């Protein structure tokens, strides 16, 4: 005897669908979207709405295929235009994800927050930055919970204040160069003393003095306004992460994690000097293979580098080095070495990161 059919032969279930839900006027409205496209559309990566919506239809229950009533749509949105309502639900609605997908998203954001904290803090007792594994351990000790509805940068800044209550952790100071006219130098030095800033050096001519100092990030806006508006001087941020004099080893902070030592931005020559030192180090992933081993190795054509171990080859595609070279490849630019890539990303992100200090 054949098995009993548990569903009609012609029934088509909605599978592989992402549901965005919005509750309004006591009713629930849902739209069916393609998986992994909602967040891309909200972040501005995806522009084509047809690549996000599976259909321009508003449901009251997607899983059962129940359409929303026109009178409910008019009462809640003031119109029964499904396309316009779909856009509003897509912007304001809550994305329904499966348990494993939600866990993956939270884990990824947890790692992003830890990475931001790692780059913006250091241990005042050792004058060295924390590794990302140590930051994650401290986050678990204080039972930090990720908020999926808040940005990683905002949560990272809040987390730093919370960590400072329990552990020796401090925000990396800003290294700033300020130039002031001769008659304003005394006022500038007095203000720096009031802010408890650390003066690194003084240089310049008799007409204008340039001062390099380190300042707490929270005073960035006050310092900028004072120098630019009141003194009409020059203001330049040289570094926003920990700077350790004499550092040449990148992997001394790694603790088996993918972390790069902060670079100094005082001058372009200092960056080139650091790159020269790093290039002298022996890096197995960039070593040239012999002709007998060429066939056994995996080569990344994007970064122009070969790997003897297939595991290293796979892990390479997850690194920022490979991703940065992929972006350069789309702009038809030549690939960079790992050290050049680190310097390029550090210099490129310095201006955008300064927005975090305006609070």
Tab-separated table of C-alpha atoms in Angstrom:
chain	number	residue	atom	x	y	z
A	1	UNK	CA	0.000	0.000	0.000
A	2	UNK	CA	1.386	3.428	-0.917
A	3	UNK	CA	2.116	6.019	1.703
A	4	UNK	CA	-0.557	8.574	2.564
A	5	UNK	CA	-0.041	11.996	1.024
A	6	UNK	CA	0.345	14.618	3.741
A	7	UNK	CA	-0.320	17.573	1.428
A	8	UNK	CA	-2.023	18.204	-1.914
A	9	UNK	CA	0.138	17.410	-4.899
A	10	UNK	CA	-0.288	20.868	-6.413
A	11	UNK	CA	0.386	22.807	-3.203
A	12	UNK	CA	3.376	25.185	-3.345
A	13	UNK	CA	4.819	26.244	-0.040
A	14	UNK	CA	6.683	29.525	0.386
A	15	UNK	CA	10.269	28.431	0.978
A	16	UNK	CA	13.589	30.284	0.945
A	17	UNK	CA	11.883	33.563	1.823
A	18	UNK	CA	12.734	36.398	4.200
A	19	UNK	CA	9.712	37.984	5.876
A	20	UNK	CA	9.600	41.655	6.927
A	21	UNK	CA	6.802	42.384	9.386
A	22	UNK	CA	5.210	45.647	10.497
A	23	UNK	CA	2.419	46.053	13.046
A	24	UNK	CA	0.205	49.094	12.569
A	25	UNK	CA	-3.336	50.028	13.695
A	26	UNK	CA	-3.606	46.699	15.488
A	27	UNK	CA	-2.993	44.689	12.308
A	28	UNK	CA	0.025	42.763	11.104
A	29	UNK	CA	1.365	43.331	7.609
A	30	UNK	CA	4.087	41.258	5.990
A	31	UNK	CA	6.025	41.239	2.726
A	32	UNK	CA	8.035	38.408	1.146
A	33	UNK	CA	11.665	39.208	0.283
A	34	UNK	CA	14.630	37.313	-1.038
A	35	UNK	CA	17.053	36.097	1.660
A	36	UNK	CA	20.157	38.190	2.404
A	37	UNK	CA	18.888	41.212	0.443
A	38	UNK	CA	16.953	43.244	3.021
A	39	UNK	CA	20.017	44.408	4.939
A	40	UNK	CA	21.850	45.149	1.678
A	41	UNK	CA	18.962	47.351	0.536
A	42	UNK	CA	18.770	49.185	3.860
A	43	UNK	CA	22.509	49.873	3.807
A	44	UNK	CA	22.301	51.218	0.250
A	45	UNK	CA	24.283	48.425	-1.406
A	46	UNK	CA	21.292	47.064	-3.312
A	47	UNK	CA	19.407	49.672	-5.349
A	48	UNK	CA	16.942	47.575	-7.381
A	49	UNK	CA	13.769	46.969	-5.367
A	50	UNK	CA	12.815	44.058	-7.639
A	51	UNK	CA	15.944	42.243	-6.469
A	52	UNK	CA	14.674	42.514	-2.891
A	53	UNK	CA	10.914	41.902	-3.095
A	54	UNK	CA	9.665	38.541	-4.296
A	55	UNK	CA	6.343	40.195	-5.135
A	56	UNK	CA	4.814	43.651	-4.723
A	57	UNK	CA	2.103	42.219	-2.508
A	58	UNK	CA	1.216	42.910	1.119
A	59	UNK	CA	0.186	39.916	3.209
A	60	UNK	CA	-1.339	39.536	6.615
A	61	UNK	CA	0.396	36.147	6.843
A	62	UNK	CA	3.099	35.218	4.336
A	63	UNK	CA	3.522	31.613	5.452
A	64	UNK	CA	-0.190	30.909	4.846
A	65	UNK	CA	-0.455	33.127	1.778
A	66	UNK	CA	-3.208	35.320	3.283
A	67	UNK	CA	-3.418	38.722	1.574
A	68	UNK	CA	-4.016	41.892	3.552
A	69	UNK	CA	-7.464	43.445	3.187
A	70	UNK	CA	-7.771	46.736	1.318
A	71	UNK	CA	-9.735	48.410	4.117
A	72	UNK	CA	-6.999	47.501	6.618
A	73	UNK	CA	-4.333	48.922	4.297
A	74	UNK	CA	-6.225	52.208	3.863
A	75	UNK	CA	-6.828	52.512	7.608
A	76	UNK	CA	-3.149	51.884	8.437
A	77	UNK	CA	-1.295	53.521	5.544
A	78	UNK	CA	-3.897	55.814	3.972
A	79	UNK	CA	-3.620	54.014	0.613
A	80	UNK	CA	-4.058	50.567	-0.895
A	81	UNK	CA	-1.085	50.918	-3.261
A	82	UNK	CA	0.848	47.716	-2.518
A	83	UNK	CA	4.118	48.959	-4.040
A	84	UNK	CA	4.226	52.080	-1.855
A	85	UNK	CA	3.233	50.106	1.235
A	86	UNK	CA	5.921	47.507	0.523
A	87	UNK	CA	8.552	50.259	0.557
A	88	UNK	CA	7.352	51.563	3.925
A	89	UNK	CA	7.314	48.077	5.444
A	90	UNK	CA	10.774	47.433	4.028
A	91	UNK	CA	12.096	50.607	5.689
A	92	UNK	CA	10.375	50.381	9.074
A	93	UNK	CA	9.481	46.703	9.439
A	94	UNK	CA	11.224	44.039	11.491
A	95	UNK	CA	13.135	41.385	9.580
A	96	UNK	CA	12.152	37.881	10.624
A	97	UNK	CA	15.137	35.548	10.507
A	98	UNK	CA	15.690	31.939	11.499
A	99	UNK	CA	17.462	31.018	14.707
A	100	UNK	CA	20.745	30.030	13.091
A	101	UNK	CA	20.770	33.106	10.858
A	102	UNK	CA	20.049	35.397	13.815
A	103	UNK	CA	22.831	33.732	15.791
A	104	UNK	CA	25.225	34.232	12.881
A	105	UNK	CA	24.324	37.938	12.556
A	106	UNK	CA	24.741	38.557	16.288
A	107	UNK	CA	28.061	36.703	16.315
A	108	UNK	CA	29.318	38.767	13.397
A	109	UNK	CA	28.270	42.041	15.052
A	110	UNK	CA	29.820	40.899	18.345
A	111	UNK	CA	33.113	40.477	16.497
A	112	UNK	CA	32.767	43.875	14.797
A	113	UNK	CA	32.213	45.615	18.139
A	114	UNK	CA	35.227	43.870	19.650
A	115	UNK	CA	37.361	44.947	16.686
A	116	UNK	CA	36.342	48.605	17.084
A	117	UNK	CA	37.077	48.513	20.817
A	118	UNK	CA	40.455	46.885	20.127
A	119	UNK	CA	41.541	49.700	17.791
A	120	UNK	CA	40.351	52.495	20.100
A	121	UNK	CA	41.708	51.297	23.460
A	122	UNK	CA	44.884	50.131	25.167
A	123	UNK	CA	46.098	48.864	28.531
A	124	UNK	CA	47.457	51.846	30.536
A	125	UNK	CA	49.528	49.507	32.718
A	126	UNK	CA	51.509	47.994	29.824
A	127	UNK	CA	51.014	50.803	27.255
A	128	UNK	CA	50.086	48.124	24.742
A	129	UNK	CA	46.802	47.461	22.895
A	130	UNK	CA	44.572	44.566	23.834
A	131	UNK	CA	44.177	41.684	21.396
A	132	UNK	CA	40.750	40.966	19.965
A	133	UNK	CA	40.529	37.657	21.840
A	134	UNK	CA	41.122	39.476	25.137
A	135	UNK	CA	38.457	42.073	24.306
A	136	UNK	CA	35.938	39.329	23.521
A	137	UNK	CA	36.744	37.594	26.806
A	138	UNK	CA	36.190	40.833	28.741
A	139	UNK	CA	32.897	41.365	26.910
A	140	UNK	CA	31.706	37.928	27.998
A	141	UNK	CA	32.798	38.527	31.582
A	142	UNK	CA	30.546	41.583	31.877
A	143	UNK	CA	27.768	39.686	30.035
A	144	UNK	CA	27.626	42.122	27.127
A	145	UNK	CA	24.609	41.600	24.873
A	146	UNK	CA	24.536	42.794	21.264
A	147	UNK	CA	21.675	45.064	20.244
A	148	UNK	CA	20.844	44.217	16.595
A	149	UNK	CA	18.938	47.500	16.201
A	150	UNK	CA	21.922	49.706	17.117
A	151	UNK	CA	25.116	50.393	15.157
A	152	UNK	CA	28.369	48.645	16.057
A	153	UNK	CA	30.253	51.936	16.561
A	154	UNK	CA	27.687	53.304	18.996
A	155	UNK	CA	27.675	50.079	21.014
A	156	UNK	CA	31.491	49.992	20.997
A	157	UNK	CA	31.701	53.473	22.560
A	158	UNK	CA	29.157	52.506	25.215
A	159	UNK	CA	31.025	49.256	25.844
A	160	UNK	CA	34.309	51.103	26.447
A	161	UNK	CA	32.701	53.142	29.246
A	162	UNK	CA	31.346	49.946	30.798
A	163	UNK	CA	34.679	48.114	30.564
A	164	UNK	CA	36.461	51.014	32.244
A	165	UNK	CA	34.399	50.350	35.388
A	166	UNK	CA	35.847	46.847	35.790
A	167	UNK	CA	39.178	46.599	33.937
A	168	UNK	CA	42.293	48.706	33.252
A	169	UNK	CA	41.348	49.990	29.825
A	170	UNK	CA	41.723	53.457	28.363
A	171	UNK	CA	40.787	55.259	25.160
A	172	UNK	CA	43.671	55.825	22.751
A	173	UNK	CA	44.580	59.529	22.730
A	174	UNK	CA	44.418	61.663	19.616
A	175	UNK	CA	47.740	62.891	18.294
A	176	UNK	CA	47.173	66.390	16.929
A	177	UNK	CA	49.307	69.060	15.284
A	178	UNK	CA	48.137	72.618	15.908
A	179	UNK	CA	49.726	75.759	14.453
A	180	UNK	CA	49.076	79.142	16.026
A	181	UNK	CA	50.360	82.717	15.459
A	182	UNK	CA	53.080	83.957	17.763
A	183	UNK	CA	50.757	86.093	19.867
A	184	UNK	CA	48.385	83.125	20.422
A	185	UNK	CA	50.988	80.549	21.498
A	186	UNK	CA	50.689	81.279	25.212
A	187	UNK	CA	46.895	80.958	25.070
A	188	UNK	CA	47.214	77.640	23.220
A	189	UNK	CA	49.693	76.205	25.732
A	190	UNK	CA	47.525	77.373	28.622
A	191	UNK	CA	44.500	75.664	27.087
A	192	UNK	CA	46.466	72.459	26.533
A	193	UNK	CA	47.500	72.506	30.177
A	194	UNK	CA	43.849	72.946	31.150
A	195	UNK	CA	42.891	69.929	29.025
A	196	UNK	CA	45.796	67.957	30.545
A	197	UNK	CA	47.181	67.299	27.083
A	198	UNK	CA	50.650	65.827	26.634
A	199	UNK	CA	52.891	68.037	24.504
A	200	UNK	CA	55.137	65.912	22.267
A	201	UNK	CA	57.139	68.561	20.432
A	202	UNK	CA	57.255	72.216	19.440
A	203	UNK	CA	58.592	73.465	16.149
A	204	UNK	CA	58.214	76.325	13.693
A	205	UNK	CA	59.386	79.826	12.961
A	206	UNK	CA	59.144	82.942	15.052
A	207	UNK	CA	55.969	84.006	13.283
A	208	UNK	CA	54.115	80.729	13.761
A	209	UNK	CA	54.608	77.847	16.174
A	210	UNK	CA	53.492	74.268	15.519
A	211	UNK	CA	52.714	72.073	18.531
A	212	UNK	CA	52.222	68.301	18.439
A	213	UNK	CA	50.301	66.945	21.408
A	214	UNK	CA	48.113	64.055	22.567
A	215	UNK	CA	44.565	64.732	23.712
A	216	UNK	CA	41.683	62.756	25.166
A	217	UNK	CA	39.166	61.870	22.392
A	218	UNK	CA	36.278	63.416	24.286
A	219	UNK	CA	37.885	66.863	23.975
A	220	UNK	CA	38.284	66.680	20.194
A	221	UNK	CA	35.385	69.008	19.332
A	222	UNK	CA	36.333	71.608	21.955
A	223	UNK	CA	39.934	71.602	20.762
A	224	UNK	CA	38.966	71.864	17.101
A	225	UNK	CA	36.579	74.772	17.705
A	226	UNK	CA	39.081	76.618	19.893
A	227	UNK	CA	41.958	76.414	17.400
A	228	UNK	CA	39.985	76.929	14.202
A	229	UNK	CA	37.328	79.456	15.274
A	230	UNK	CA	38.886	81.450	18.100
A	231	UNK	CA	42.576	81.336	17.206
A	232	UNK	CA	42.164	81.004	13.420
A	233	UNK	CA	45.049	78.536	13.418
A	234	UNK	CA	45.659	75.228	11.700
A	235	UNK	CA	44.401	71.889	13.041
A	236	UNK	CA	45.502	68.448	11.850
A	237	UNK	CA	44.937	64.992	13.334
A	238	UNK	CA	48.032	62.828	12.950
A	239	UNK	CA	46.843	59.614	14.617
A	240	UNK	CA	43.740	58.325	16.341
A	241	UNK	CA	45.084	54.972	17.573
A	242	UNK	CA	47.853	53.921	19.917
A	243	UNK	CA	51.325	54.920	18.734
A	244	UNK	CA	54.294	53.062	20.216
A	245	UNK	CA	57.740	54.444	19.462
A	246	UNK	CA	60.073	51.879	17.945
A	247	UNK	CA	57.466	49.245	17.040
A	248	UNK	CA	58.519	47.214	14.009
A	249	UNK	CA	56.865	43.869	14.653
A	250	UNK	CA	53.243	43.478	13.624
A	251	UNK	CA	52.679	40.047	15.131
A	252	UNK	CA	53.878	40.922	18.638
A	253	UNK	CA	50.311	41.982	19.523
A	254	UNK	CA	48.478	39.339	17.540
A	255	UNK	CA	47.922	36.536	20.040
A	256	UNK	CA	47.042	34.323	17.060
A	257	UNK	CA	44.505	36.862	15.871
A	258	UNK	CA	44.333	39.062	12.760
A	259	UNK	CA	45.403	42.396	14.217
A	260	UNK	CA	47.807	44.977	12.845
A	261	UNK	CA	49.962	47.325	14.900
A	262	UNK	CA	48.749	50.937	14.645
A	263	UNK	CA	50.661	53.102	12.216
A	264	UNK	CA	51.928	56.608	12.788
A	265	UNK	CA	50.549	59.262	10.464
A	266	UNK	CA	52.968	62.032	11.380
A	267	UNK	CA	54.475	62.073	7.911
A	268	UNK	CA	54.263	60.049	4.745
A	269	UNK	CA	57.961	59.178	5.229
A	270	UNK	CA	57.187	57.441	8.526
A	271	UNK	CA	54.639	55.204	6.822
A	272	UNK	CA	57.085	54.311	4.069
A	273	UNK	CA	59.778	53.607	6.656
A	274	UNK	CA	57.456	51.260	8.520
A	275	UNK	CA	56.578	49.491	5.280
A	276	UNK	CA	60.261	48.971	4.509
A	277	UNK	CA	60.812	47.394	7.902
A	278	UNK	CA	57.815	45.108	7.531
A	279	UNK	CA	58.913	43.992	4.078
A	280	UNK	CA	62.176	42.714	5.560
A	281	UNK	CA	60.314	40.264	7.770
A	282	UNK	CA	59.902	36.714	6.556
A	283	UNK	CA	56.271	36.014	5.738
A	284	UNK	CA	55.589	32.471	4.622
A	285	UNK	CA	52.406	33.398	2.779
A	286	UNK	CA	54.301	35.702	0.428
A	287	UNK	CA	57.420	33.582	-0.077
A	288	UNK	CA	58.134	32.556	-3.657
A	289	UNK	CA	57.729	28.799	-4.255
A	290	UNK	CA	60.206	26.645	-6.088
A	291	UNK	CA	59.381	25.308	-9.521
A	292	UNK	CA	58.796	21.793	-8.155
A	293	UNK	CA	56.236	23.034	-5.664
A	294	UNK	CA	54.410	25.396	-8.032
A	295	UNK	CA	51.844	22.812	-9.085
A	296	UNK	CA	50.999	21.928	-5.486
A	297	UNK	CA	50.317	25.455	-4.349
A	298	UNK	CA	47.197	27.597	-4.422
A	299	UNK	CA	47.654	31.021	-5.909
A	300	UNK	CA	45.462	34.076	-5.372
A	301	UNK	CA	45.539	36.007	-8.634
A	302	UNK	CA	43.920	39.024	-6.992
A	303	UNK	CA	46.743	39.532	-4.462
A	304	UNK	CA	49.427	37.792	-6.561
A	305	UNK	CA	50.454	35.491	-3.706
A	306	UNK	CA	50.800	31.689	-3.390
A	307	UNK	CA	50.126	29.368	-0.454
A	308	UNK	CA	51.499	25.894	0.173
A	309	UNK	CA	48.664	24.999	2.526
A	310	UNK	CA	45.121	24.933	1.148
A	311	UNK	CA	43.771	25.962	4.570
A	312	UNK	CA	45.849	29.153	4.505
A	313	UNK	CA	44.615	29.760	0.971
A	314	UNK	CA	40.980	29.558	2.090
A	315	UNK	CA	41.569	31.755	5.149
A	316	UNK	CA	43.323	34.325	2.950
A	317	UNK	CA	40.055	35.047	1.116
A	318	UNK	CA	38.470	36.154	4.415
A	319	UNK	CA	41.165	38.704	5.246
A	320	UNK	CA	40.905	42.475	4.836
A	321	UNK	CA	43.997	42.266	2.619
A	322	UNK	CA	42.170	40.188	-0.011
A	323	UNK	CA	38.950	42.228	0.252
A	324	UNK	CA	40.853	45.498	-0.160
A	325	UNK	CA	42.630	44.186	-3.267
A	326	UNK	CA	39.281	43.030	-4.671
A	327	UNK	CA	38.020	46.623	-4.443
A	328	UNK	CA	41.176	47.846	-6.144
A	329	UNK	CA	40.737	45.247	-8.869
A	330	UNK	CA	37.263	46.584	-9.707
A	331	UNK	CA	38.863	50.023	-10.186
A	332	UNK	CA	41.571	48.437	-12.378
A	333	UNK	CA	44.314	49.213	-9.856
A	334	UNK	CA	47.313	46.940	-9.210
A	335	UNK	CA	47.319	44.732	-6.085
A	336	UNK	CA	49.095	45.753	-2.882
A	337	UNK	CA	51.179	43.668	-0.519
A	338	UNK	CA	49.787	42.967	2.932
A	339	UNK	CA	51.878	45.746	4.492
A	340	UNK	CA	51.002	48.274	1.786
A	341	UNK	CA	47.341	47.326	2.163
A	342	UNK	CA	47.495	47.929	5.939
A	343	UNK	CA	49.014	51.368	5.442
A	344	UNK	CA	46.501	52.235	2.701
A	345	UNK	CA	43.480	51.271	4.844
A	346	UNK	CA	44.825	53.053	7.951
A	347	UNK	CA	45.411	56.269	6.025
A	348	UNK	CA	42.101	56.036	4.171
A	349	UNK	CA	39.975	55.460	7.273
A	350	UNK	CA	41.532	58.154	9.472
A	351	UNK	CA	39.104	60.916	8.445
A	352	UNK	CA	35.949	58.817	8.751
A	353	UNK	CA	36.940	57.515	12.191
A	354	UNK	CA	37.248	61.050	13.555
A	355	UNK	CA	33.455	61.345	13.532
A	356	UNK	CA	33.381	59.020	16.549
A	357	UNK	CA	35.090	61.631	18.694
A	358	UNK	CA	32.495	64.378	18.225
A	359	UNK	CA	30.445	63.650	21.309
